[in-house]
Amino acid sequence: MEEKISNIKEQALKEIEQSNDIKSLENLKVKYLGKKGELTALLKIMGTLSPEERPKMGSLVNSAKNEITEKMQSKEEVLKNEELAKELESEKIDVTLPATKQRRGSKHPLNRVIEEIEDLFVSMGYDVVSGPELETDEYCFERLNLPKGHPARDMQDSFYISPEYLLRTQTSAVQARAMIANKEKTPIRIIVPGKTFRREDDATHSHQFNQVEGLVVDKNISFADLKGTLEIFMKHMLGEDTKLRFRPSYFPFTEPSYEVDVSCFKCGGKGCNLCKQTGWIELLGSGIVHPNVLEMNGYDPTIYSGFAFGTGLDRLAMFRYGITDIRLLYANDVRFLNQFDRKD
Ligand code: DAH
């Protein structure tokens, strides 16, 4: 019996030592210490021994059991640590490796130009406002001194939805809205960037395009204010050397009205293909707000005066970035848009 105990113990310790994962260790536990295990079997036959032998054998079996249990526990710890180490190894990341490059979207050239203009005018105390793209005939034309049947309506081929509603052809529509809304007659200083629509489609015209409108209404507003403002605006967008030329023109909502040309930023005014050899590029419509417009929208023209201007943002963006076809701005072709990836 003594030898048997010692054999079982040696065998168990050896197998525990050799086991190399938690699972086989579990199996050994069952094999030696479980209910039907080898040592447990020996304890069961204890009753058949003589009373003298019994305590000795009992204590031998128990100490074997303790030794095996201890060995098992220490082995289990070793194995667990090994497994943990393996797991950590497999999860290890090298933070010094270069990251996978993420494709980031880029700001659309039109949005860049809009943001730049907004920043400039906000710095001069203007508010940025918007109006509906689906506009009424009343705000788009009538309140701007363009009654139904007025010949100047021909200048803007329009998309009518119904006799009363159309897609706005000009951001000027918001001029009337701003004046009507300003019941207290506080000074108006606004710009209105936004989408406009006309029935045209070629390399320099798109059925959808963008304008920015400017309107200032207050007491004692004169042409000098308009001229100074547009000079700041154009120099900021196209360079400090830019010169402006005011040509008399006609818009129903301003009197006098001007078309404003800027000196060609490509040739500096010498004449090139961009300015069609004239040295000038036509860029804005502007003027002194017509007394009829002030009156129709709640302002006494003997007290108040104002100036207004409007320009195509698409053309500005095209000049700024050397884009030759306006439709590229609206085609959402990533090959085009990627060229405006931010480098910063
Ligand atoms: N709305 C005009 C257009 O689309 C541009 C314009 C001209 C706006 C004169 C103005 C202005 O505010 O005073 O052709």
Coordinates of C-alpha atoms and ligand atoms in Angstrom, one line a residue:
M1 CA 0.0 0.0 0.0
E2 CA 2.8 2.4 1.0
E3 CA 4.5 1.8 -2.3
K4 CA 1.3 2.2 -4.2
I5 CA 0.7 5.6 -2.7
S6 CA 4.2 6.7 -3.5
N7 CA 3.9 5.4 -7.1
I8 CA 0.6 7.3 -7.6
K9 CA 2.2 10.4 -6.1
E10 CA 5.3 10.3 -8.3
Q11 CA 3.2 9.5 -11.4
A12 CA 0.9 12.4 -10.6
L13 CA 3.7 14.9 -10.0
K14 CA 5.4 13.9 -13.2
E15 CA 2.2 14.2 -15.3
I16 CA 1.4 17.6 -13.7
E17 CA 4.9 18.8 -14.5
Q18 CA 4.5 17.6 -18.1
S19 CA 1.1 19.1 -18.7
N20 CA 1.3 22.2 -20.8
D21 CA -2.2 23.6 -20.8
I22 CA -5.0 24.3 -18.3
K23 CA -7.3 21.7 -19.9
S24 CA -4.9 18.7 -19.4
L25 CA -4.3 20.0 -15.8
E26 CA -8.0 19.8 -15.2
N27 CA -8.0 16.2 -16.5
L28 CA -5.3 15.3 -14.1
K29 CA -7.2 16.8 -11.2
V30 CA -10.1 14.5 -12.1
K31 CA -7.8 11.5 -12.6
Y32 CA -6.1 11.8 -9.2
L33 CA -8.2 13.8 -6.9
G34 CA -11.7 13.5 -8.4
K35 CA -14.5 11.4 -6.8
K36 CA -13.4 8.4 -8.9
G37 CA -9.7 9.4 -8.8
E38 CA -6.9 7.1 -7.9
L39 CA -6.1 8.6 -4.5
T40 CA -9.7 8.8 -3.6
A41 CA -10.0 5.1 -4.4
L42 CA -7.2 4.4 -1.9
L43 CA -9.0 6.4 0.8
K44 CA -12.0 4.2 0.2
I45 CA -10.2 1.0 1.0
M46 CA -8.9 2.4 4.2
G47 CA -11.7 0.7 6.1
T48 CA -10.3 -2.7 5.1
L49 CA -6.9 -2.0 6.8
S50 CA -6.1 -3.0 10.4
P51 CA -6.6 -0.3 13.0
E52 CA -2.8 0.0 13.5
E53 CA -2.2 0.5 9.8
R54 CA -5.0 2.9 9.2
P55 CA -3.7 6.2 10.7
K56 CA -0.3 5.8 9.0
M57 CA -1.8 5.0 5.6
G58 CA -4.4 7.8 6.1
S59 CA -1.7 10.4 6.8
L60 CA 0.4 9.1 3.8
V61 CA -2.6 9.4 1.4
N62 CA -3.4 12.9 2.8
S63 CA 0.1 14.2 2.5
A64 CA 0.3 12.8 -1.1
K65 CA -3.0 14.5 -1.8
N66 CA -1.7 17.8 -0.4
E67 CA 1.5 17.6 -2.3
I68 CA -0.4 16.9 -5.6
T69 CA -2.8 19.7 -4.9
E70 CA 0.0 22.1 -4.2
K71 CA 1.9 21.1 -7.3
M72 CA -1.3 21.5 -9.3
Q73 CA -1.9 25.0 -8.0
S74 CA 1.6 26.2 -8.7
K75 CA 1.5 24.6 -12.2
E76 CA -1.8 26.2 -12.9
E77 CA -0.4 29.6 -12.0
V78 CA 2.5 29.1 -14.3
L79 CA 0.2 28.0 -17.2
K80 CA -2.2 30.9 -16.7
N81 CA 0.7 33.4 -16.8
E82 CA 2.0 31.8 -19.9
E83 CA -1.4 32.0 -21.6
L84 CA -1.8 35.6 -20.5
A85 CA 1.6 36.4 -21.9
K86 CA 0.7 34.8 -25.2
E87 CA -2.6 36.8 -25.4
L88 CA -0.8 40.0 -24.7
E89 CA 1.8 39.2 -27.4
S90 CA -1.0 38.6 -29.9
E91 CA -2.7 41.9 -29.1
K92 CA 0.5 43.9 -29.1
I93 CA 0.4 46.9 -31.5
D94 CA 3.3 48.9 -32.7
V95 CA 2.4 52.5 -32.1
T96 CA 5.4 53.7 -34.0
L97 CA 4.2 52.2 -37.3
P98 CA 2.9 54.8 -39.9
A99 CA -0.9 55.1 -39.7
T100 CA -3.2 54.0 -42.6
K101 CA -4.0 57.1 -44.5
Q102 CA -7.6 58.2 -44.3
R103 CA -9.2 59.9 -47.2
R104 CA -10.7 63.1 -46.0
G105 CA -13.2 65.1 -47.9
S106 CA -12.2 68.6 -49.0
K107 CA -14.1 71.9 -49.0
H108 CA -15.9 72.6 -52.2
P109 CA -14.3 75.6 -54.1
L110 CA -17.7 77.4 -53.9
N111 CA -17.9 77.0 -50.2
R112 CA -14.4 78.3 -49.7
V113 CA -15.3 81.4 -51.6
I114 CA -18.5 81.9 -49.7
E115 CA -16.8 81.5 -46.4
E116 CA -14.1 84.0 -47.4
I117 CA -16.7 86.5 -48.4
E118 CA -18.7 85.9 -45.2
D119 CA -15.7 86.4 -43.0
L120 CA -14.8 89.7 -44.8
F121 CA -18.3 91.2 -44.5
V122 CA -18.9 90.0 -41.0
S123 CA -15.6 91.8 -40.0
M124 CA -17.2 95.0 -41.5
G125 CA -20.4 94.6 -39.3
Y126 CA -22.7 92.9 -41.8
D127 CA -25.1 90.1 -41.1
V128 CA -25.2 86.9 -43.2
V129 CA -28.9 86.2 -44.0
S130 CA -30.7 83.8 -46.3
G131 CA -34.1 83.5 -48.0
P132 CA -36.2 80.9 -49.7
E133 CA -35.0 79.3 -53.0
L134 CA -38.6 78.8 -54.0
E135 CA -39.7 82.4 -54.1
T136 CA -42.8 84.4 -54.9
D137 CA -43.1 86.6 -58.0
E138 CA -43.8 89.4 -55.6
Y139 CA -40.4 89.2 -53.8
C140 CA -38.4 88.2 -56.7
F141 CA -39.7 90.9 -59.0
E142 CA -42.6 93.1 -58.0
R143 CA -41.2 94.5 -54.8
L144 CA -37.9 95.2 -56.7
N145 CA -39.7 97.6 -59.1
L146 CA -40.3 94.9 -61.7
P147 CA -44.1 94.7 -62.0
K148 CA -45.7 91.9 -64.0
G149 CA -45.2 92.5 -67.7
H150 CA -42.1 94.7 -67.2
P151 CA -39.7 94.3 -70.2
A152 CA -36.7 93.9 -67.9
R153 CA -38.1 90.5 -66.8
D154 CA -36.7 89.2 -70.1
M155 CA -33.2 89.6 -68.7
Q156 CA -33.8 86.6 -66.5
D157 CA -35.3 83.4 -68.0
S158 CA -37.2 81.9 -65.0
F159 CA -38.4 78.5 -63.9
Y160 CA -42.0 79.1 -62.8
I161 CA -43.7 76.5 -60.6
S162 CA -47.0 78.3 -60.8
P163 CA -48.0 81.8 -61.8
E164 CA -47.1 82.9 -58.3
Y165 CA -44.1 80.8 -57.4
L166 CA -40.7 80.4 -59.1
L167 CA -37.2 79.3 -58.3
R168 CA -35.5 82.6 -57.5
T169 CA -33.5 84.1 -60.3
Q170 CA -31.6 86.4 -58.1
T171 CA -30.7 86.8 -54.4
S172 CA -32.0 90.3 -54.7
A173 CA -35.3 88.8 -53.6
V174 CA -34.0 88.9 -50.1
Q175 CA -33.5 92.7 -50.2
A176 CA -37.3 93.1 -50.1
R177 CA -37.6 90.5 -47.4
A178 CA -35.0 92.2 -45.2
M179 CA -36.5 95.6 -45.5
I180 CA -40.1 94.4 -44.8
A181 CA -38.9 92.4 -41.8
N182 CA -37.0 95.4 -40.3
K183 CA -40.0 97.1 -38.6
E184 CA -37.8 99.3 -36.4
K185 CA -35.9 100.6 -39.4
T186 CA -32.5 100.0 -37.8
P187 CA -29.6 100.2 -40.2
I188 CA -29.6 97.2 -42.6
R189 CA -26.2 95.8 -43.5
I190 CA -26.5 92.3 -45.0
I191 CA -25.0 89.9 -47.4
V192 CA -27.0 87.0 -48.9
P193 CA -25.1 84.1 -50.4
G194 CA -27.3 81.5 -52.0
K195 CA -28.5 79.4 -54.9
T196 CA -30.2 81.0 -57.8
F197 CA -31.8 79.4 -60.9
R198 CA -32.3 80.4 -64.6
R199 CA -33.1 78.6 -67.8
E200 CA -29.6 78.5 -69.3
D201 CA -26.9 75.8 -69.7
D202 CA -23.5 76.2 -71.3
A203 CA -19.8 76.3 -70.4
T204 CA -20.2 79.6 -68.6
H205 CA -23.9 79.3 -67.5
S206 CA -25.5 76.7 -65.4
H207 CA -29.3 76.4 -64.7
Q208 CA -28.3 76.5 -61.0
F209 CA -25.7 78.9 -59.8
N210 CA -24.8 81.0 -56.8
Q211 CA -24.9 84.7 -56.1
V212 CA -24.0 86.9 -53.2
E213 CA -26.2 89.9 -52.7
G214 CA -25.2 92.9 -50.6
L215 CA -27.6 95.5 -49.2
V216 CA -27.0 98.5 -47.0
V217 CA -29.9 100.8 -46.0
D218 CA -29.5 103.7 -43.6
K219 CA -29.6 107.5 -43.5
N220 CA -27.0 109.3 -45.7
I221 CA -25.8 106.3 -47.7
S222 CA -24.1 107.5 -50.9
F223 CA -22.3 106.2 -53.9
A224 CA -19.0 106.7 -52.0
D225 CA -20.0 104.0 -49.6
L226 CA -20.8 101.6 -52.4
K227 CA -17.6 102.3 -54.2
G228 CA -15.4 101.9 -51.0
T229 CA -17.2 98.7 -50.1
L230 CA -16.8 97.1 -53.5
E231 CA -13.2 98.1 -53.6
I232 CA -12.4 96.4 -50.3
F233 CA -14.4 93.4 -51.5
M234 CA -12.7 92.9 -54.8
K235 CA -9.2 93.7 -53.6
H236 CA -9.7 91.1 -50.9
M237 CA -10.8 88.4 -53.3
L238 CA -8.6 89.1 -56.3
G239 CA -5.5 90.9 -55.0
E240 CA -4.5 94.4 -53.7
D241 CA -3.6 95.6 -57.2
T242 CA -7.2 95.1 -58.5
K243 CA -8.7 98.2 -60.1
L244 CA -12.5 98.8 -60.4
R245 CA -14.4 100.4 -63.2
F246 CA -18.0 101.5 -62.8
R247 CA -20.0 101.5 -66.0
P248 CA -23.5 103.0 -66.1
S249 CA -26.0 100.3 -66.6
Y250 CA -29.6 99.5 -65.9
F251 CA -31.2 97.4 -63.2
P252 CA -34.9 98.1 -62.2
F253 CA -34.1 98.1 -58.5
T254 CA -31.3 100.6 -58.5
E255 CA -30.9 104.2 -59.8
P256 CA -28.3 105.0 -60.8
S257 CA -27.1 101.5 -61.7
Y258 CA -23.6 100.3 -62.5
E259 CA -21.9 97.3 -63.8
V260 CA -18.6 96.9 -62.2
D261 CA -15.6 95.6 -64.0
V262 CA -12.3 94.5 -62.4
S263 CA -8.9 94.8 -64.0
C264 CA -7.9 91.5 -65.4
F265 CA -6.0 89.6 -62.7
K266 CA -4.4 87.3 -65.3
C267 CA -2.7 90.0 -67.5
G268 CA -2.9 92.9 -65.1
G269 CA -5.0 94.9 -67.6
K270 CA -2.8 94.5 -70.7
G271 CA -5.3 92.3 -72.5
C272 CA -5.4 88.5 -72.8
N273 CA -7.7 85.6 -73.7
L274 CA -9.4 85.7 -70.2
C275 CA -10.5 89.4 -70.5
K276 CA -11.0 89.1 -74.3
Q277 CA -8.1 91.6 -74.9
T278 CA -10.0 94.4 -73.0
G279 CA -8.0 94.3 -69.8
W280 CA -11.3 94.3 -67.8
I281 CA -13.7 91.6 -66.5
E282 CA -17.3 92.3 -65.8
L283 CA -18.1 91.0 -62.3
L284 CA -20.8 92.8 -60.4
G285 CA -24.1 94.6 -60.7
S286 CA -24.7 97.4 -58.3
G287 CA -26.3 100.8 -57.7
I288 CA -28.1 103.1 -55.3
V289 CA -31.4 101.5 -54.1
H290 CA -34.3 102.9 -56.2
P291 CA -36.7 105.1 -54.2
N292 CA -39.6 103.0 -55.5
V293 CA -38.0 99.9 -53.9
L294 CA -37.5 101.7 -50.6
E295 CA -41.0 103.0 -50.6
M296 CA -42.6 99.7 -51.6
N297 CA -40.8 97.9 -48.7
G298 CA -41.7 100.4 -46.0
Y299 CA -38.9 103.0 -46.1
D300 CA -39.4 106.7 -46.7
P301 CA -37.0 107.5 -49.5
T302 CA -36.7 111.2 -48.4
I303 CA -35.1 109.9 -45.1
Y304 CA -33.4 106.7 -46.1
S305 CA -31.0 105.7 -48.9
G306 CA -29.0 102.6 -49.6
F307 CA -26.8 100.8 -52.0
A308 CA -26.9 97.2 -53.3
F309 CA -24.8 94.9 -55.3
G310 CA -24.9 91.4 -56.6
T311 CA -22.3 89.1 -58.1
G312 CA -22.0 85.5 -59.3
L313 CA -20.1 83.4 -56.8
D314 CA -19.4 80.7 -59.5
R315 CA -17.5 83.2 -61.6
L316 CA -15.5 84.4 -58.6
A317 CA -14.6 80.8 -57.8
M318 CA -13.7 80.0 -61.4
F319 CA -11.4 83.0 -61.6
R320 CA -9.9 82.2 -58.3
Y321 CA -9.1 78.6 -59.1
G322 CA -8.7 78.7 -62.9
I323 CA -11.8 76.6 -63.6
T324 CA -12.9 76.9 -67.2
D325 CA -16.3 75.1 -67.2
I326 CA -18.9 76.2 -64.6
R327 CA -20.7 72.8 -64.8
L328 CA -17.7 71.2 -63.1
L329 CA -18.7 73.0 -59.9
Y330 CA -22.0 71.0 -59.9
A331 CA -21.0 67.6 -61.4
N332 CA -19.7 66.2 -58.1
D333 CA -16.8 64.5 -59.9
V334 CA -14.3 63.4 -57.3
R335 CA -11.4 63.7 -59.7
F336 CA -12.2 67.4 -59.9
L337 CA -13.0 67.9 -56.2
N338 CA -9.9 66.1 -55.0
Q339 CA -7.8 68.8 -56.5
F340 CA -9.0 71.1 -53.8
D341 CA -7.8 68.7 -51.0
R342 CA -6.5 70.7 -48.1
K343 CA -2.8 70.5 -47.8
D344 CA -2.8 72.0 -44.3
Ligands
DAH1 N1 -29.7 90.7 -59.3 C1 -28.9 91.1 -60.4 C2 -28.7 90.0 -61.4 O1 -28.9 88.9 -61.0 C3 -27.5 91.6 -59.9 C4 -27.7 92.9 -59.2 C5 -27.6 94.1 -59.8 C6 -27.9 92.9 -57.8 C7 -27.7 95.3 -59.2 C8 -28.0 94.1 -57.1 C9 -27.9 95.3 -57.8 O2 -28.2 94.2 -55.8 O3 -28.0 96.5 -57.1 O4 -28.3 90.2 -62.5

